[in-house]
Amino acid sequence: MKKLAIHGKQDIRWEDAAVPEPGAGEVRLRVRFVGICGSDLHYYFHGANGEYAIREPLTPGHELSAVVDLDPSGELAPGTPVTGHPARFGADAPGLEAHPHLRPGGDYLGSAATTPHRQGGAAEYLLVEHDMIRVLPEGLPLERAALAEPFAVALHAVNLVGDLR
């Protein structure tokens, strides 16, 4: 398979890699569309996104749409159109029960926050945990579905702001 890999500041390459095999609780996706986020641009242009510096080749991409390629659990049929919740949360932390995204130790697809880095969706195939999968509604084109994550972020911001009139 082909994947994009950022090796450092302004050093990005197409690379060959083995098709990954899903482990327990994982699903293999065949990526169809992937967006480019500001964090991806920071990794490319600066070799880091804030304090998270690239220490090994990083495949970017957490805004994506895909189809299920292989679900060893049998729950999701091959070809099922999906997107994914890109974050994995850190361990429970007192006072952050309502804000799991703020817990220390979390990461997201296409992130250098941890070592090994959490590889993202700018690849032909991607492994994700089963609970990250979001099955898409019938009729939603995969091109638009890749915008689900940025759209969710925008909706969250609007909900935080409240009345915009």
Backbone as CSV, one residue per row, in Angstrom:
resi,resn,N_x,N_y,N_z,CA_x,CA_y,CA_z,C_x,C_y,C_z
1,MET,0.843,-1.175,0.000,0.000,0.000,0.000,0.884,1.233,0.000
2,LYS,0.315,2.360,-0.374,0.993,3.654,-0.339,0.509,4.433,0.874
3,LYS,1.429,5.208,1.450,1.073,6.113,2.537,1.939,7.353,2.429
4,LEU,1.435,8.445,2.942,2.183,9.688,3.014,2.914,9.684,4.348
5,ALA,4.155,10.134,4.377,4.907,10.172,5.632,5.677,11.480,5.726
6,ILE,5.455,12.202,6.816,6.220,13.408,7.105,7.401,12.972,7.969
7,HIS,8.601,13.262,7.482,9.815,12.875,8.208,10.376,14.022,9.034
8,GLY,9.971,15.221,8.772,10.446,16.407,9.470,10.008,17.633,8.714
9,LYS,10.526,18.758,9.110,10.158,20.040,8.517,10.326,19.997,7.001
10,GLN,9.219,20.191,6.284,9.146,20.227,4.821,9.769,18.997,4.158
11,ASP,9.622,17.865,4.814,10.120,16.593,4.276,8.972,15.590,4.308
12,ILE,8.268,15.485,3.169,7.114,14.586,3.065,7.335,13.662,1.871
13,ARG,6.977,12.386,2.026,7.255,11.399,0.988,6.116,10.400,0.875
14,TRP,5.887,9.924,-0.366,5.028,8.759,-0.580,5.892,7.541,-0.307
15,GLU,5.378,6.610,0.479,6.147,5.419,0.826,5.312,4.166,0.619
16,ASP,5.995,3.067,0.412,5.347,1.762,0.367,5.344,1.179,1.774
17,ALA,4.270,0.501,2.116,4.157,-0.146,3.420,3.296,-1.391,3.264
18,ALA,3.437,-2.291,4.205,2.602,-3.485,4.210,1.168,-3.105,4.576
19,VAL,0.214,-3.812,4.030,-1.188,-3.617,4.432,-1.301,-4.090,5.878
20,PRO,-1.771,-3.220,6.783,-1.816,-3.601,8.199,-2.888,-4.653,8.479
21,GLU,-2.608,-5.494,9.444,-3.555,-6.529,9.870,-4.207,-6.105,11.185
22,PRO,-5.529,-6.119,11.250,-6.198,-5.690,12.479,-5.972,-6.668,13.629
23,GLY,-5.777,-6.097,14.802,-5.676,-6.878,16.024,-7.029,-6.917,16.718
24,ALA,-7.030,-7.404,17.933,-8.269,-7.489,18.715,-8.889,-6.096,18.862
25,GLY,-10.158,-5.994,18.545,-10.887,-4.741,18.699,-10.624,-3.712,17.621
26,GLU,-9.908,-4.095,16.563,-9.588,-3.154,15.491,-10.338,-3.483,14.206
27,VAL,-10.479,-2.462,13.373,-11.109,-2.586,12.062,-10.145,-1.985,11.042
28,ARG,-10.004,-2.644,9.898,-9.180,-2.081,8.828,-10.084,-1.334,7.856
29,LEU,-9.723,-0.095,7.605,-10.474,0.748,6.691,-9.707,0.936,5.393
30,ARG,-10.453,1.048,4.301,-9.892,1.446,3.010,-10.241,2.918,2.875
31,VAL,-9.244,3.769,3.049,-9.466,5.216,3.063,-9.839,5.684,1.664
32,ARG,-10.851,6.522,1.589,-11.304,7.072,0.304,-10.969,8.559,0.172
33,PHE,-11.202,9.348,1.224,-10.916,10.779,1.195,-10.345,11.192,2.537
34,VAL,-9.372,12.105,2.498,-8.774,12.618,3.735,-8.560,14.120,3.579
35,GLY,-8.914,14.859,4.613,-8.734,16.305,4.604,-7.346,16.686,5.105
36,ILE,-7.028,17.958,4.924,-5.774,18.509,5.430,-6.138,19.529,6.493
37,CYS,-5.729,19.262,7.710,-6.050,20.109,8.858,-4.876,21.051,9.143
38,GLY,-5.135,22.057,9.933,-4.060,22.954,10.357,-2.944,22.215,11.069
39,SER,-3.281,21.199,11.860,-2.231,20.440,12.556,-1.336,19.722,11.541
40,ASP,-1.927,19.203,10.454,-1.134,18.552,9.406,-0.162,19.558,8.782
41,LEU,-0.635,20.770,8.545,0.220,21.802,7.964,1.356,22.175,8.908
42,HIS,1.060,22.253,10.199,2.126,22.540,11.176,3.179,21.440,11.163
43,TYR,2.744,20.183,11.151,3.719,19.093,11.100,4.586,19.205,9.846
44,TYR,3.983,19.530,8.710,4.750,19.636,7.476,5.683,20.857,7.492
45,PHE,5.128,22.037,7.739,5.933,23.253,7.615,6.939,23.455,8.748
46,HIS,6.604,22.970,9.948,7.454,23.234,11.115,8.067,21.974,11.731
47,GLY,7.621,20.797,11.305,8.115,19.559,11.920,7.535,19.318,13.294
48,ALA,6.544,20.116,13.666,5.922,19.997,14.987,4.564,20.687,14.956
49,ASN,3.704,20.263,15.859,2.422,20.927,16.094,2.434,21.294,17.570
50,GLY,2.741,22.542,17.862,2.926,22.940,19.251,4.120,22.199,19.829
51,GLU,3.929,21.566,20.966,5.020,20.845,21.622,5.247,19.446,21.053
52,TYR,4.395,18.999,20.139,4.492,17.637,19.607,5.346,17.602,18.345
53,ALA,6.625,17.319,18.529,7.571,17.285,17.415,7.619,15.893,16.797
54,ILE,7.828,15.863,15.496,7.962,14.589,14.779,9.291,13.946,15.176
55,ARG,9.214,12.734,15.714,10.398,11.984,16.130,10.577,10.712,15.302
56,GLU,9.579,10.422,14.476,9.617,9.277,13.565,8.660,9.617,12.432
57,PRO,8.728,8.940,11.291,7.812,9.274,10.194,6.349,9.241,10.658
58,LEU,5.628,10.285,10.279,4.232,10.461,10.701,3.328,10.560,9.484
59,THR,2.327,9.683,9.420,1.290,9.788,8.400,0.198,10.694,8.949
60,PRO,-0.047,11.842,8.300,-1.055,12.771,8.800,-2.468,12.317,8.440
61,GLY,-3.449,13.069,8.914,-4.827,12.867,8.477,-5.763,12.311,9.522
62,HIS,-6.629,13.183,10.053,-7.672,12.707,10.974,-9.068,13.088,10.497
63,GLU,-9.157,13.767,9.375,-10.442,14.090,8.757,-10.574,13.158,7.563
64,LEU,-11.397,12.116,7.691,-11.402,11.115,6.625,-12.756,10.445,6.472
65,SER,-12.907,9.856,5.300,-14.010,8.935,5.066,-13.400,7.678,4.469
66,ALA,-14.081,6.568,4.670,-13.522,5.278,4.263,-14.652,4.275,4.120
67,VAL,-14.270,3.088,3.681,-15.174,1.947,3.724,-14.475,0.862,4.533
68,VAL,-15.265,0.067,5.208,-14.704,-1.041,5.973,-14.083,-2.029,4.995
69,ASP,-12.849,-2.398,5.268,-12.169,-3.411,4.466,-12.222,-4.759,5.176
70,LEU,-11.963,-4.748,6.489,-11.968,-5.985,7.257,-12.315,-5.703,8.710
71,ASP,-13.367,-6.336,9.187,-13.755,-6.265,10.595,-13.771,-7.685,11.130
72,PRO,-12.709,-8.091,11.830,-12.646,-9.463,12.329,-13.817,-9.849,13.235
73,SER,-14.474,-8.848,13.866,-15.606,-9.160,14.734,-16.833,-9.569,13.922
74,GLY,-16.857,-9.201,12.632,-18.009,-9.515,11.790,-19.165,-8.555,11.942
75,GLU,-19.028,-7.566,12.810,-20.117,-6.614,13.040,-20.348,-5.695,11.839
76,LEU,-19.254,-5.273,11.189,-19.356,-4.357,10.055,-18.983,-5.086,8.774
77,ALA,-19.874,-5.039,7.796,-19.639,-5.719,6.521,-18.617,-4.957,5.691
78,PRO,-17.805,-5.663,4.931,-16.908,-4.979,4.000,-17.714,-4.051,3.093
79,GLY,-17.150,-2.867,2.841,-17.819,-1.882,2.003,-18.707,-0.913,2.761
80,THR,-18.922,-1.129,4.068,-19.742,-0.206,4.856,-19.067,1.162,4.883
81,PRO,-19.772,2.231,4.470,-19.174,3.563,4.493,-19.108,4.107,5.925
82,VAL,-17.941,4.642,6.278,-17.727,5.096,7.660,-16.846,6.342,7.687
83,THR,-16.846,6.974,8.827,-15.834,7.942,9.212,-15.405,7.522,10.611
84,GLY,-14.496,8.274,11.176,-14.017,7.873,12.491,-13.907,9.041,13.440
85,HIS,-14.178,8.775,14.707,-13.869,9.750,15.751,-12.361,9.695,15.907
86,PRO,-11.633,10.779,15.670,-10.179,10.683,15.577,-9.431,10.582,16.896
87,ALA,-10.094,10.841,18.023,-9.366,10.932,19.298,-9.434,9.654,20.118
88,ARG,-8.319,9.421,20.806,-8.269,8.441,21.891,-7.980,9.250,23.146
89,PHE,-8.744,9.012,24.183,-8.610,9.811,25.388,-7.613,9.186,26.347
90,GLY,-6.974,10.034,27.144,-6.066,9.560,28.173,-6.845,8.918,29.308
91,ALA,-6.127,8.473,30.315,-6.741,7.809,31.474,-7.650,8.770,32.232
92,ASP,-8.643,8.203,32.923,-9.534,9.021,33.747,-8.715,9.928,34.651
93,ALA,-9.187,11.174,34.798,-8.506,12.148,35.644,-9.550,12.919,36.433
94,PRO,-9.355,13.069,37.743,-10.316,13.808,38.563,-10.531,15.217,38.026
95,GLY,-11.795,15.611,37.965,-12.152,16.936,37.500,-12.320,17.051,35.993
96,LEU,-11.933,16.003,35.267,-12.055,16.055,33.803,-13.075,15.056,33.280
97,GLU,-13.966,14.609,34.143,-14.958,13.620,33.731,-15.792,14.093,32.548
98,ALA,-16.124,15.369,32.517,-16.946,15.910,31.426,-16.102,16.374,30.238
99,HIS,-14.782,16.274,30.358,-13.879,16.769,29.306,-12.782,15.747,29.015
100,PRO,-13.151,14.570,28.501,-12.138,13.527,28.290,-11.042,13.931,27.309
101,HIS,-11.340,14.865,26.414,-10.342,15.318,25.440,-9.200,16.092,26.090
102,LEU,-9.368,16.503,27.348,-8.317,17.245,28.049,-7.442,16.352,28.931
103,ARG,-7.780,15.084,29.043,-6.995,14.185,29.889,-5.584,14.006,29.336
104,PRO,-4.583,14.004,30.210,-3.212,13.753,29.755,-3.085,12.356,29.137
105,GLY,-2.231,12.253,28.119,-1.952,10.953,27.510,-2.812,10.605,26.322
106,GLY,-3.727,11.473,25.940,-4.563,11.199,24.779,-3.822,11.501,23.485
107,ASP,-4.390,11.062,22.397,-3.832,11.363,21.093,-4.952,11.341,20.065
108,TYR,-4.589,11.535,18.818,-5.571,11.494,17.741,-4.881,10.983,16.491
109,LEU,-5.671,10.551,15.534,-5.119,10.072,14.277,-4.234,11.152,13.652
110,GLY,-3.046,10.771,13.215,-2.132,11.720,12.600,-1.467,12.641,13.605
111,SER,-1.110,12.114,14.777,-0.568,12.929,15.861,0.782,12.419,16.344
112,ALA,1.682,13.369,16.620,2.987,13.053,17.218,2.950,13.247,18.727
113,ALA,1.755,13.279,19.327,1.633,13.497,20.772,2.215,12.343,21.580
114,THR,2.300,11.174,20.998,2.826,10.008,21.690,3.911,9.359,20.823
115,THR,4.698,8.534,21.458,5.674,7.714,20.735,5.408,6.277,21.105
116,PRO,5.168,5.380,20.137,5.160,5.698,18.714,4.026,6.653,18.364
117,HIS,4.230,7.405,17.289,3.208,8.353,16.854,1.941,7.604,16.445
118,ARG,0.818,8.300,16.553,-0.465,7.759,16.115,-0.613,8.090,14.632
119,GLN,-0.520,7.076,13.786,-0.556,7.283,12.346,-1.962,7.649,11.885
120,GLY,-2.036,8.467,10.841,-3.309,8.970,10.354,-3.764,8.343,9.055
121,GLY,-4.748,8.982,8.454,-5.471,8.406,7.333,-4.962,8.714,5.943
122,ALA,-3.826,9.408,5.800,-3.296,9.669,4.461,-2.552,8.430,3.972
123,ALA,-3.303,7.360,3.859,-2.776,6.049,3.461,-3.915,5.281,2.808
124,GLU,-3.561,4.240,2.084,-4.613,3.437,1.456,-5.442,2.678,2.487
125,TYR,-4.793,2.210,3.553,-5.478,1.453,4.605,-5.114,2.031,5.958
126,LEU,-6.039,1.924,6.893,-5.846,2.456,8.239,-6.514,1.525,9.241
127,LEU,-5.823,1.252,10.333,-6.430,0.502,11.444,-6.951,1.485,12.471
128,VAL,-8.173,1.251,12.937,-8.753,2.046,14.023,-9.447,1.110,14.998
129,GLU,-9.593,1.581,16.221,-10.345,0.826,17.205,-11.822,0.814,16.812
130,HIS,-12.473,-0.272,17.113,-13.878,-0.440,16.718,-14.749,0.695,17.241
131,ASP,-14.485,1.165,18.456,-15.347,2.214,19.023,-15.124,3.588,18.397
132,MET,-14.126,3.722,17.533,-13.902,4.985,16.831,-14.762,5.099,15.569
133,ILE,-15.308,3.982,15.113,-16.059,3.932,13.855,-17.415,4.620,14.006
134,ARG,-17.750,5.426,13.002,-19.080,6.023,12.893,-19.613,5.647,11.512
135,VAL,-20.645,4.806,11.493,-21.257,4.399,10.227,-21.989,5.601,9.648
136,LEU,-21.813,5.809,8.358,-22.397,6.971,7.704,-23.838,6.703,7.293
137,PRO,-24.655,7.759,7.276,-26.031,7.591,6.809,-26.067,7.279,5.319
138,GLU,-27.057,6.515,4.934,-27.232,6.140,3.531,-27.373,7.395,2.679
139,GLY,-26.688,7.417,1.556,-26.808,8.525,0.625,-25.797,9.646,0.834
140,LEU,-25.042,9.628,1.935,-24.042,10.668,2.159,-22.795,10.337,1.339
141,PRO,-22.436,11.186,0.388,-21.253,10.901,-0.433,-19.984,10.910,0.418
142,LEU,-19.065,10.010,0.111,-17.825,9.915,0.869,-17.010,11.206,0.791
143,GLU,-17.108,11.940,-0.328,-16.394,13.212,-0.431,-16.845,14.174,0.663
144,ARG,-18.132,14.212,0.919,-18.664,15.093,1.966,-18.422,14.517,3.351
145,ALA,-18.447,13.225,3.458,-18.272,12.582,4.768,-16.901,12.874,5.370
146,ALA,-15.904,13.134,4.532,-14.573,13.484,5.049,-14.606,14.802,5.813
147,LEU,-15.679,15.571,5.646,-15.833,16.841,6.358,-16.569,16.684,7.686
148,ALA,-16.910,15.467,8.064,-17.664,15.252,9.307,-16.925,15.782,10.527
149,GLU,-15.633,15.533,10.625,-14.876,15.977,11.801,-14.775,17.493,11.864
150,PRO,-14.359,18.195,10.797,-14.330,19.659,10.904,-15.724,20.261,11.116
151,PHE,-16.748,19.642,10.537,-18.111,20.125,10.752,-18.504,19.961,12.225
152,ALA,-18.153,18.831,12.822,-18.453,18.604,14.239,-17.737,19.628,15.126
153,VAL,-16.509,19.963,14.776,-15.758,20.968,15.538,-16.461,22.321,15.438
154,ALA,-16.907,22.680,14.244,-17.604,23.949,14.046,-18.917,23.974,14.824
155,LEU,-19.673,22.878,14.776,-20.929,22.817,15.539,-20.676,22.952,17.034
156,HIS,-19.632,22.300,17.522,-19.288,22.396,18.937,-18.974,23.847,19.310
157,ALA,-18.212,24.535,18.459,-17.881,25.931,18.732,-19.135,26.797,18.781
158,VAL,-20.048,26.586,17.837,-21.297,27.349,17.823,-22.109,27.060,19.082
159,ASN,-22.155,25.797,19.503,-22.901,25.462,20.728,-22.276,26.105,21.951
160,LEU,-20.960,26.222,21.983,-20.299,26.869,23.119,-20.617,28.362,23.176
161,VAL,-20.684,28.994,21.995,-20.936,30.418,21.916,-22.383,30.725,22.295
162,GLY,-23.295,29.868,21.858,-24.713,30.114,22.148,-25.369,30.932,21.057
163,ASP,-26.288,31.799,21.465,-27.062,32.596,20.506,-26.132,33.515,19.697
164,LEU,-26.158,33.354,18.380,-25.289,34.142,17.504,-25.997,35.346,16.882
165,ARG,-27.206,35.613,17.320,-27.936,36.775,16.749,-27.486,38.059,17.324
